[in-house]
Amino acid sequence: MSLPHAILTALLEKPSSGLELTRRFDKSIGYFWSATHQQIYRELGKLEADGLIRALPAEQPARGQKKSYEVLPAGRAELERWTSATQDPKPMRDTLLLRLRAAAVVGTAGIEADLRRHLELHERQLTEYREIERRDFPPGRDSPQDRLHHLILRAGIDLETFWTRWLAHALEEFAALPDGRAADTGDAGDAGVTDGAASNGGAGTTPPR
Amino acid sequence: MSLPHAILTALLEKPSSGLELTRRFDKSIGYFWSATHQQIYRELGKLEADGLIRALPAEQPARGQKKSYEVLPAGRAELERWTSATQDPKPMRDTLLLRLRAAAVVGTAGIEADLRRHLELHERQLTEYREIERRDFPPGRDSPQDRLHHLILRAGIDLETFWTRWLAHALEEFAALPDGRAADTGDAGDAGVTDGAASNGGAGTTPPR
DNA sequence: CCCCATTGTGCAACTAGTTGCACAATGGGG
DNA sequence: CCCCATTGTGCAACTAGTTGCACAATGGGG
């Protein structure tokens, strides 16, 4: 859906080979649009076939390529079109929140460790973003590009800040819970299977019909 | 990947038919795990075939069903397993941030209107969440389920708060930009914004034929 | 009473993303 | 100098999610 446009952007910023793109995706654009090298190679092929990019002329004969690509005018036009077109936000999908919801009915045993792990991952990411900010956006730099790139980085920083705070809060909440077991899973055989309904009683984000 | 588990959770909370699930996904679980009715029906079929859920015995003969499903012990066990298993966070993919990055190289003309629209959508969502919070979580409710559900809702509220703030800030930034055009300011010596992006100073912008 | 808009269930084809390889070129260590 | 670990490019099969229908049942308005 958007991978071709991510690639066009990256190539406009700097013509690159598949591998270079892969590296740059790992470092930068990939922070908000991840892609594997296989996806990138496949997409480069399509973009070339569609006449949006072309291989830079190089003098190696064939195999073991290191082919570099650059964007053609048609590619830039397509990127411009796509960037300014109205697009609806994709509906959200978050596994962790879903698991928490499941834990509310099935018990919180076991999930806490993973919450803690996620907290650490987000802290690490946050640190990395802050490092980038310190390095690439010292006060004073404020060309339009700088401002936009900084704005994007700020989104990353703020999102990671949100997650670290929220996860920390969640863990506190867990500590205050009766014990490892959040749900009253009054495991009464087949009755237990449907107990969530009874104990729901208007609680949660599921309003009673 | 997680849709079956979302369905198991929903069915544990309350046995339902495909349509009821669809409705509930629109209102509640779908806030963080959206699914279409087609996905839900397909998945219900699989879950039943796998013996994780079963159709509640009902007395209609066949067609025009309104079949309701409930979770079997095997389904509950699977949900428990999944909930407590370690899982890596999915790499992020955000179109809006990607488009902004594209705008930094291709020009910001046209994107501002959509930013404004997104701001409105997020404000609306935020209002909705706050409404739910007011309605379903009055002070005093604090069974373990309530606390967990509230925690999840809080994540939604805080995320929407982040987006509305960030988008508002982005729009301010845009207002301060030279004009509709962020790119083409020809600052060729601009090294290493996050990945050396701006250093090409327009190379590839107008490729030689 | 019958028509047709609405509600509910579902299949099929497609698109996007992931996983698991395959294999060529390169280059430093034995 | 040659072997094999590493780097770089790529195909194929699979999984998850989306889009576009199809069609049965229901129920209120003419």
Coordinates of C-alpha atoms (C1' of nucleotides) in Angstrom, one line a residue:
Chain A
M1 CA 0.0 0.0 0.0
S2 CA 2.6 2.5 1.1
L3 CA 5.8 0.7 0.7
P4 CA 6.4 1.9 -2.9
H5 CA 6.0 5.4 -1.6
A6 CA 8.3 4.9 1.3
I7 CA 10.9 3.6 -1.2
L8 CA 10.4 6.6 -3.6
T9 CA 10.9 8.9 -0.7
A10 CA 14.1 7.2 0.4
L11 CA 15.4 7.2 -3.2
L12 CA 14.6 10.9 -3.6
E13 CA 16.5 11.6 -0.5
K14 CA 19.4 9.6 -1.9
P15 CA 19.7 7.1 -4.8
S16 CA 20.5 3.7 -3.4
S17 CA 20.8 0.0 -4.0
G18 CA 18.5 -2.6 -2.4
L19 CA 20.9 -3.2 0.4
E20 CA 21.5 0.4 1.2
L21 CA 17.7 0.9 1.3
T22 CA 17.4 -2.0 3.7
R23 CA 20.0 -0.4 6.0
R24 CA 18.4 3.0 5.8
F25 CA 15.0 1.5 6.6
D26 CA 16.5 -0.1 9.6
K27 CA 17.7 3.2 10.8
S28 CA 15.3 5.9 9.8
I29 CA 12.3 5.5 7.6
G30 CA 11.8 2.1 9.1
Y31 CA 11.0 3.6 12.5
F32 CA 7.6 4.3 11.1
W33 CA 7.4 2.1 8.1
S34 CA 9.3 -1.1 8.5
A35 CA 10.2 -3.4 5.6
T36 CA 12.3 -6.5 5.1
H37 CA 14.9 -6.7 2.4
Q38 CA 12.7 -9.2 0.4
Q39 CA 9.9 -6.7 0.3
I40 CA 12.2 -4.0 -0.8
Y41 CA 13.8 -6.0 -3.6
R42 CA 10.4 -7.1 -4.9
E43 CA 9.1 -3.5 -4.8
L44 CA 12.1 -2.1 -6.5
G45 CA 11.4 -4.6 -9.3
K46 CA 7.9 -3.4 -9.6
L47 CA 8.7 0.3 -9.5
E48 CA 11.3 -0.2 -12.2
A49 CA 8.9 -2.2 -14.4
D50 CA 6.3 0.6 -13.9
G51 CA 8.8 3.2 -15.0
L52 CA 8.8 5.1 -11.7
I53 CA 12.5 4.5 -11.0
R54 CA 15.4 3.3 -13.0
A55 CA 18.7 1.6 -12.3
L56 CA 21.7 4.0 -12.4
P57 CA 24.0 3.0 -15.1
A58 CA 27.0 1.3 -13.6
E59 CA 29.8 -0.7 -15.2
Q60 CA 29.7 -4.1 -13.6
P61 CA 28.6 -6.6 -16.2
A62 CA 25.8 -8.4 -14.4
R63 CA 26.0 -10.8 -11.5
G64 CA 26.7 -9.6 -8.0
Q65 CA 25.1 -6.4 -8.9
K66 CA 24.9 -3.7 -6.3
K67 CA 22.4 -2.0 -8.6
S68 CA 21.5 1.5 -7.5
Y69 CA 18.2 3.1 -8.4
E70 CA 17.1 6.7 -8.8
V71 CA 13.6 8.2 -9.1
L72 CA 12.2 9.2 -12.5
P73 CA 9.9 12.2 -13.0
A74 CA 6.9 9.8 -13.1
G75 CA 7.9 8.5 -9.7
R76 CA 8.2 11.9 -8.2
A77 CA 4.8 12.8 -9.6
E78 CA 3.3 9.7 -8.2
L79 CA 4.8 10.4 -4.8
E80 CA 3.4 14.0 -4.9
R81 CA 0.0 12.7 -5.8
W82 CA 0.0 10.1 -3.0
T83 CA 1.3 12.5 -0.4
S84 CA -1.4 15.1 -0.9
A85 CA -4.3 12.6 -1.4
T86 CA -6.8 12.2 1.4
Q87 CA -6.3 9.0 3.3
D88 CA -8.2 7.5 6.2
P89 CA -6.2 6.4 9.2
K90 CA -5.9 2.6 9.3
P91 CA -7.9 1.1 12.1
M92 CA -5.7 0.3 15.0
R93 CA -4.4 -3.1 16.0
D94 CA -2.5 -3.6 19.2
T95 CA -1.8 -7.0 20.5
L96 CA -0.8 -5.9 23.9
L97 CA -4.0 -4.2 24.6
L98 CA -5.9 -7.2 23.3
R99 CA -3.9 -9.5 25.5
L100 CA -4.8 -7.4 28.5
R101 CA -8.4 -7.6 27.6
A102 CA -8.1 -11.3 27.4
A103 CA -6.2 -11.4 30.7
A104 CA -9.2 -9.6 32.3
V105 CA -11.3 -12.7 31.6
V106 CA -8.8 -15.5 31.6
G107 CA -6.4 -14.4 34.3
T108 CA -3.3 -12.2 34.4
A109 CA -0.9 -14.9 35.3
G110 CA 2.1 -14.8 33.0
I111 CA 1.5 -11.6 31.2
E112 CA 3.2 -9.4 33.7
A113 CA 6.7 -10.5 32.7
D114 CA 6.0 -9.6 29.1
L115 CA 4.7 -6.2 30.1
R116 CA 7.9 -5.6 31.8
R117 CA 9.8 -6.7 28.8
H118 CA 7.8 -4.4 26.6
L119 CA 8.5 -1.5 29.0
E120 CA 12.2 -2.2 28.6
L121 CA 12.0 -2.3 24.8
H122 CA 10.1 1.0 24.7
E123 CA 12.6 2.6 27.1
R124 CA 15.4 1.5 24.8
Q125 CA 13.7 2.9 21.8
L126 CA 13.0 6.2 23.5
T127 CA 16.6 6.5 24.5
E128 CA 17.6 5.9 20.9
Y129 CA 15.2 8.5 19.6
R130 CA 16.5 11.1 22.1
E131 CA 20.0 10.3 21.1
I132 CA 19.1 11.0 17.5
E133 CA 17.4 14.2 18.5
R134 CA 20.5 15.4 20.3
R135 CA 22.7 14.4 17.5
D136 CA 20.7 15.6 14.4
F137 CA 18.7 18.5 15.7
P138 CA 20.8 20.8 17.7
P139 CA 19.1 24.2 18.4
G140 CA 19.5 26.4 15.4
R141 CA 18.9 24.0 12.6
D142 CA 15.6 24.9 11.3
S143 CA 15.3 24.7 7.5
P144 CA 11.9 23.5 6.5
Q145 CA 13.2 19.9 6.1
D146 CA 14.7 20.0 9.5
R147 CA 11.5 21.2 11.0
L148 CA 9.5 18.4 9.3
H149 CA 12.0 15.7 10.2
H150 CA 12.1 16.9 13.7
L151 CA 8.4 16.9 13.9
I152 CA 8.3 13.3 12.8
L153 CA 11.0 12.3 15.3
R154 CA 9.0 14.1 18.0
A155 CA 6.0 11.9 17.2
G156 CA 8.2 8.9 17.8
I157 CA 9.6 10.3 21.0
D158 CA 6.1 11.2 22.3
L159 CA 4.7 7.8 21.4
E160 CA 7.5 6.0 23.2
T161 CA 7.0 8.2 26.1
F162 CA 3.4 7.4 26.2
W163 CA 4.1 3.7 26.1
T164 CA 6.7 3.7 28.8
R165 CA 4.4 5.7 31.1
W166 CA 1.4 3.6 30.4
L167 CA 3.3 0.3 30.9
A168 CA 4.8 1.6 34.1
H169 CA 1.3 2.5 35.3
A170 CA 0.0 -0.9 34.2
L171 CA 2.6 -2.7 36.2
E172 CA 1.8 -0.6 39.3
E173 CA -1.8 -1.5 38.8
F174 CA -0.9 -5.2 38.6
A175 CA 1.0 -5.0 41.8
A176 CA -2.1 -3.7 43.5
L177 CA -4.3 -6.5 42.1
P178 CA -5.5 -9.2 44.6
D179 CA -3.0 -11.7 43.2
G180 CA -1.8 -13.0 39.9
R181 CA -5.4 -13.7 39.0
A182 CA -7.4 -10.8 37.7
A183 CA -10.5 -12.6 36.6
D184 CA -12.8 -14.3 38.9
T185 CA -12.7 -17.4 36.9
G186 CA -15.0 -19.3 39.0
D187 CA -14.1 -22.3 36.9
A188 CA -17.4 -24.0 37.4
G189 CA -17.2 -26.3 34.5
D190 CA -19.4 -25.3 31.6
A191 CA -20.8 -22.4 33.6
G192 CA -17.3 -21.1 33.8
V193 CA -17.2 -21.0 30.1
T194 CA -19.7 -18.2 30.0
D195 CA -19.0 -16.5 33.3
G196 CA -17.5 -13.4 31.6
A197 CA -21.0 -12.4 30.6
A198 CA -22.4 -12.4 34.1
S199 CA -19.5 -10.6 35.7
N200 CA -19.4 -8.1 32.9
G201 CA -22.4 -6.2 34.1
G202 CA -21.7 -3.0 32.2
A203 CA -18.1 -2.9 33.2
G204 CA -15.4 -2.3 30.6
T205 CA -15.7 -0.8 27.3
T206 CA -18.5 -3.2 26.4
P207 CA -21.6 -1.5 27.5
P208 CA -24.6 -3.7 28.2
R209 CA -26.6 -3.9 25.1
Chain B
M1 CA -2.6 -13.9 14.0
S2 CA -4.6 -12.5 16.9
L3 CA -8.1 -12.4 15.5
P4 CA -9.0 -15.8 16.8
H5 CA -7.9 -14.7 20.3
A6 CA -9.9 -11.5 20.0
I7 CA -12.9 -13.6 19.2
L8 CA -12.3 -16.1 22.0
T9 CA -12.1 -13.2 24.4
A10 CA -15.3 -11.6 23.2
L11 CA -17.1 -15.0 23.3
L12 CA -15.9 -15.6 26.9
E13 CA -17.2 -12.2 27.9
K14 CA -20.5 -13.2 26.3
P15 CA -21.5 -15.9 23.8
S16 CA -22.7 -14.3 20.6
S17 CA -23.5 -14.8 16.9
G18 CA -21.4 -13.6 14.1
L19 CA -23.4 -10.4 13.8
E20 CA -23.4 -9.7 17.5
L21 CA -19.6 -10.1 17.5
T22 CA -19.4 -7.7 14.6
R23 CA -21.4 -5.1 16.5
R24 CA -19.3 -5.6 19.6
F25 CA -16.1 -5.3 17.6
D26 CA -17.3 -2.0 16.3
K27 CA -17.9 -0.7 19.7
S28 CA -15.4 -2.1 22.0
I29 CA -12.7 -4.7 21.3
G30 CA -12.5 -3.2 17.8
Y31 CA -11.0 0.0 19.2
F32 CA -7.8 -1.9 19.4
W33 CA -8.4 -4.9 17.2
S34 CA -10.6 -4.1 14.3
A35 CA -12.2 -6.8 12.2
T36 CA -14.8 -7.0 9.4
H37 CA -17.8 -9.2 9.5
Q38 CA -16.2 -11.4 6.8
Q39 CA -13.1 -12.0 8.8
I40 CA -15.2 -12.8 11.9
Y41 CA -17.4 -15.4 10.1
R42 CA -14.4 -17.0 8.5
E43 CA -12.6 -17.2 11.8
L44 CA -15.7 -18.6 13.6
G45 CA -15.8 -21.4 11.1
K46 CA -12.1 -22.2 11.8
L47 CA -12.5 -22.0 15.5
E48 CA -15.4 -24.3 15.4
A49 CA -13.6 -26.8 13.1
D50 CA -10.7 -26.7 15.5
G51 CA -12.9 -27.5 18.5
L52 CA -12.2 -24.3 20.4
I53 CA -15.8 -23.1 20.2
R54 CA -19.1 -24.6 19.5
A55 CA -22.5 -23.4 18.3
L56 CA -25.0 -23.1 21.0
P57 CA -27.8 -25.6 20.5
A58 CA -30.8 -23.6 19.1
E59 CA -34.0 -24.7 17.6
Q60 CA -34.1 -23.1 14.2
P61 CA -33.8 -25.8 11.5
A62 CA -31.0 -24.3 9.3
R63 CA -31.2 -21.4 7.0
G64 CA -31.3 -17.8 8.3
Q65 CA -29.3 -19.0 11.3
K66 CA -28.4 -16.5 13.9
K67 CA -26.0 -19.2 15.2
S68 CA -24.5 -18.3 18.6
Y69 CA -21.2 -19.6 19.7
E70 CA -19.6 -20.3 23.1
V71 CA -16.1 -21.1 24.0
L72 CA -15.1 -24.7 24.8
P73 CA -12.5 -25.5 27.5
A74 CA -9.9 -26.1 24.8
G75 CA -10.6 -22.6 23.5
R76 CA -10.1 -21.1 27.0
A77 CA -6.9 -23.0 27.4
E78 CA -5.6 -21.7 24.1
L79 CA -6.5 -18.1 25.0
E80 CA -4.7 -18.5 28.3
R81 CA -1.6 -19.9 26.6
W82 CA -1.6 -17.1 24.1
T83 CA -2.1 -14.3 26.6
S84 CA 0.8 -15.3 28.8
A85 CA 3.2 -16.2 25.9
T86 CA 6.0 -13.8 25.2
Q87 CA 5.4 -11.7 22.1
D88 CA 7.4 -9.1 20.3
P89 CA 5.8 -5.8 19.5
K90 CA 4.9 -5.5 15.8
P91 CA 7.0 -3.0 14.0
M92 CA 5.2 0.2 13.6
R93 CA 3.6 1.4 10.3
D94 CA 2.2 4.9 10.2
T95 CA 1.1 6.3 6.9
L96 CA 0.8 9.9 8.1
L97 CA 4.3 10.0 9.4
L98 CA 5.5 8.5 6.1
R99 CA 3.6 11.1 4.2
L100 CA 5.1 13.9 6.2
R101 CA 8.5 12.5 5.4
A102 CA 7.6 12.4 1.7
A103 CA 6.3 16.0 2.0
A104 CA 9.7 17.0 3.3
V105 CA 11.2 16.1 0.0
V106 CA 8.4 16.6 -2.4
G107 CA 6.6 19.6 -1.0
T108 CA 3.9 20.1 1.6
A109 CA 1.3 21.4 -0.7
G110 CA -2.0 19.5 -0.2
I111 CA -1.2 17.5 2.9
E112 CA -2.2 20.2 5.4
A113 CA -5.9 19.7 4.7
D114 CA -5.7 16.0 5.5
L115 CA -3.7 16.7 8.6
R116 CA -6.5 18.9 9.7
R117 CA -9.0 16.2 8.9
H118 CA -7.0 13.7 10.9
L119 CA -6.9 16.1 13.8
E120 CA -10.7 16.2 13.8
L121 CA -11.0 12.4 13.6
H122 CA -8.8 12.0 16.6
E123 CA -10.6 14.6 18.5
R124 CA -13.9 12.9 17.8
Q125 CA -12.4 9.5 19.0
L126 CA -11.0 11.1 22.1
T127 CA -14.4 12.6 22.9
E128 CA -16.0 9.2 22.5
Y129 CA -13.5 7.5 24.7
R130 CA -14.0 10.1 27.4
E131 CA -17.7 9.6 27.2
I132 CA -17.2 5.9 27.7
E133 CA -15.0 6.5 30.6
R134 CA -17.5 8.8 32.2
R135 CA -20.3 6.3 31.6
D136 CA -18.6 3.0 32.5
F137 CA -16.0 3.9 35.0
P138 CA -17.5 6.2 37.7
P139 CA -15.3 6.4 40.8
G140 CA -15.8 3.5 43.0
R141 CA -15.9 0.7 40.5
D142 CA -12.7 -1.1 40.9
S143 CA -13.0 -4.8 40.7
P144 CA -10.0 -6.3 39.0
Q145 CA -11.8 -6.5 35.7
D146 CA -12.8 -2.9 36.0
R147 CA -9.3 -1.8 36.6
L148 CA -8.0 -3.7 33.6
H149 CA -10.7 -2.5 31.3
H150 CA -10.1 1.0 32.6
L151 CA -6.4 0.7 32.0
I152 CA -7.0 -0.3 28.4
L153 CA -9.4 2.6 27.9
R154 CA -6.8 4.9 29.4
A155 CA -4.3 3.7 26.7
G156 CA -6.8 4.7 24.1
I157 CA -7.4 8.1 25.7
D158 CA -3.8 8.8 26.1
L159 CA -3.0 7.8 22.5
E160 CA -5.7 10.0 21.1
T161 CA -4.5 12.8 23.3
F162 CA -1.0 12.4 21.9
W163 CA -2.3 12.5 18.3
T164 CA -4.5 15.5 18.8
R165 CA -1.6 17.4 20.4
W166 CA 0.9 16.3 17.9
L167 CA -1.3 17.2 14.9
A168 CA -2.1 20.6 16.4
H169 CA 1.6 21.2 16.8
A170 CA 2.3 20.0 13.3
L171 CA -0.3 22.4 11.9
E172 CA 1.3 25.3 13.8
E173 CA 4.6 24.3 12.4
F174 CA 3.1 24.3 8.9
A175 CA 1.7 27.8 9.4
A176 CA 5.2 29.0 10.2
L177 CA 6.8 27.4 7.1
P178 CA 7.9 29.7 4.3
D179 CA 5.0 28.7 2.0
G180 CA 3.3 25.5 0.9
R181 CA 6.6 24.2 -0.3
A182 CA 8.9 22.6 2.2
A183 CA 11.4 21.1 -0.3
D184 CA 13.3 22.8 -3.0
T185 CA 15.0 25.2 -0.6
G186 CA 18.2 24.0 -2.1
D187 CA 20.3 23.6 1.1
A188 CA 22.8 21.2 -0.4
G189 CA 25.3 21.2 2.4
D190 CA 22.8 19.8 4.8
A191 CA 24.4 16.7 6.2
G192 CA 22.9 13.8 8.0
V193 CA 19.4 14.5 9.1
T194 CA 18.6 11.1 10.7
D195 CA 20.3 9.3 7.8
G196 CA 22.1 11.6 5.6
A197 CA 18.8 12.2 3.9
A198 CA 19.1 15.9 2.9
S199 CA 22.7 15.6 1.8
N200 CA 21.9 15.1 -1.9
G201 CA 20.4 18.5 -2.3
G202 CA 18.1 17.7 -5.1
A203 CA 20.1 15.0 -6.9
G204 CA 17.6 12.6 -8.2
T205 CA 15.0 15.3 -8.2
T206 CA 15.4 15.9 -11.9
P207 CA 17.1 12.9 -13.2
P208 CA 18.9 13.2 -16.5
R209 CA 17.2 11.4 -19.3
Chain C
dC1 C1' -50.4 -10.3 0.4
dC2 C1' -46.2 -9.1 -2.0
dC3 C1' -42.3 -6.2 -2.8
dC4 C1' -38.2 -4.5 -1.6
dA5 C1' -35.1 -2.4 1.8
dT6 C1' -32.7 -4.1 5.6
dT7 C1' -30.3 -7.5 8.3
dG8 C1' -27.5 -11.5 8.7
dT9 C1' -24.3 -15.0 6.8
dG10 C1' -20.9 -16.3 3.9
dC11 C1' -17.6 -17.3 -0.4
dA12 C1' -13.9 -16.0 -3.5
dA13 C1' -10.4 -13.3 -5.3
dC14 C1' -7.1 -10.1 -4.3
dT15 C1' -3.4 -7.4 -1.9
dA16 C1' 0.1 -6.8 1.6
dG17 C1' 3.3 -8.6 4.6
dT18 C1' 6.2 -12.7 6.4
dT19 C1' 9.0 -16.7 6.4
dG20 C1' 12.1 -19.7 4.6
dC21 C1' 15.0 -20.6 1.7
dA22 C1' 18.6 -20.3 -2.6
dC23 C1' 22.6 -18.8 -4.4
dA24 C1' 26.2 -15.6 -6.3
dA25 C1' 30.2 -12.5 -5.0
dT26 C1' 33.6 -11.1 -1.8
dG27 C1' 37.4 -11.2 1.2
dG28 C1' 40.1 -12.5 5.2
dG29 C1' 42.3 -16.7 7.7
dG30 C1' 44.3 -21.2 7.3
Chain D
dC1 C1' 45.5 -20.1 -3.2
dC2 C1' 41.3 -21.9 -1.5
dC3 C1' 37.7 -22.3 1.9
dC4 C1' 34.0 -20.7 4.1
dA5 C1' 31.7 -16.9 6.7
dT6 C1' 29.7 -12.8 5.4
dT7 C1' 27.3 -9.7 2.3
dG8 C1' 24.0 -8.9 -1.2
dT9 C1' 20.1 -10.1 -4.2
dG10 C1' 16.2 -12.6 -5.1
dC11 C1' 12.2 -16.3 -5.6
dA12 C1' 8.3 -18.9 -3.7
dA13 C1' 5.0 -20.3 -0.6
dC14 C1' 2.4 -18.9 3.0
dT15 C1' -0.5 -16.0 6.3
dA16 C1' -3.4 -12.1 7.4
dG17 C1' -6.4 -8.7 6.0
dT18 C1' -9.5 -6.4 2.4
dT19 C1' -12.9 -5.9 -1.2
dG20 C1' -16.5 -7.2 -3.7
dC21 C1' -19.9 -9.6 -4.3
dA22 C1' -24.0 -13.4 -3.4
dC23 C1' -28.0 -14.7 -1.4
dA24 C1' -31.3 -16.0 2.3
dA25 C1' -34.6 -14.3 5.9
dT26 C1' -37.4 -10.7 7.8
dG27 C1' -40.7 -7.2 8.2
dG28 C1' -43.0 -2.8 7.3
dG29 C1' -45.4 0.1 3.4
dG30 C1' -48.0 0.0 -0.7

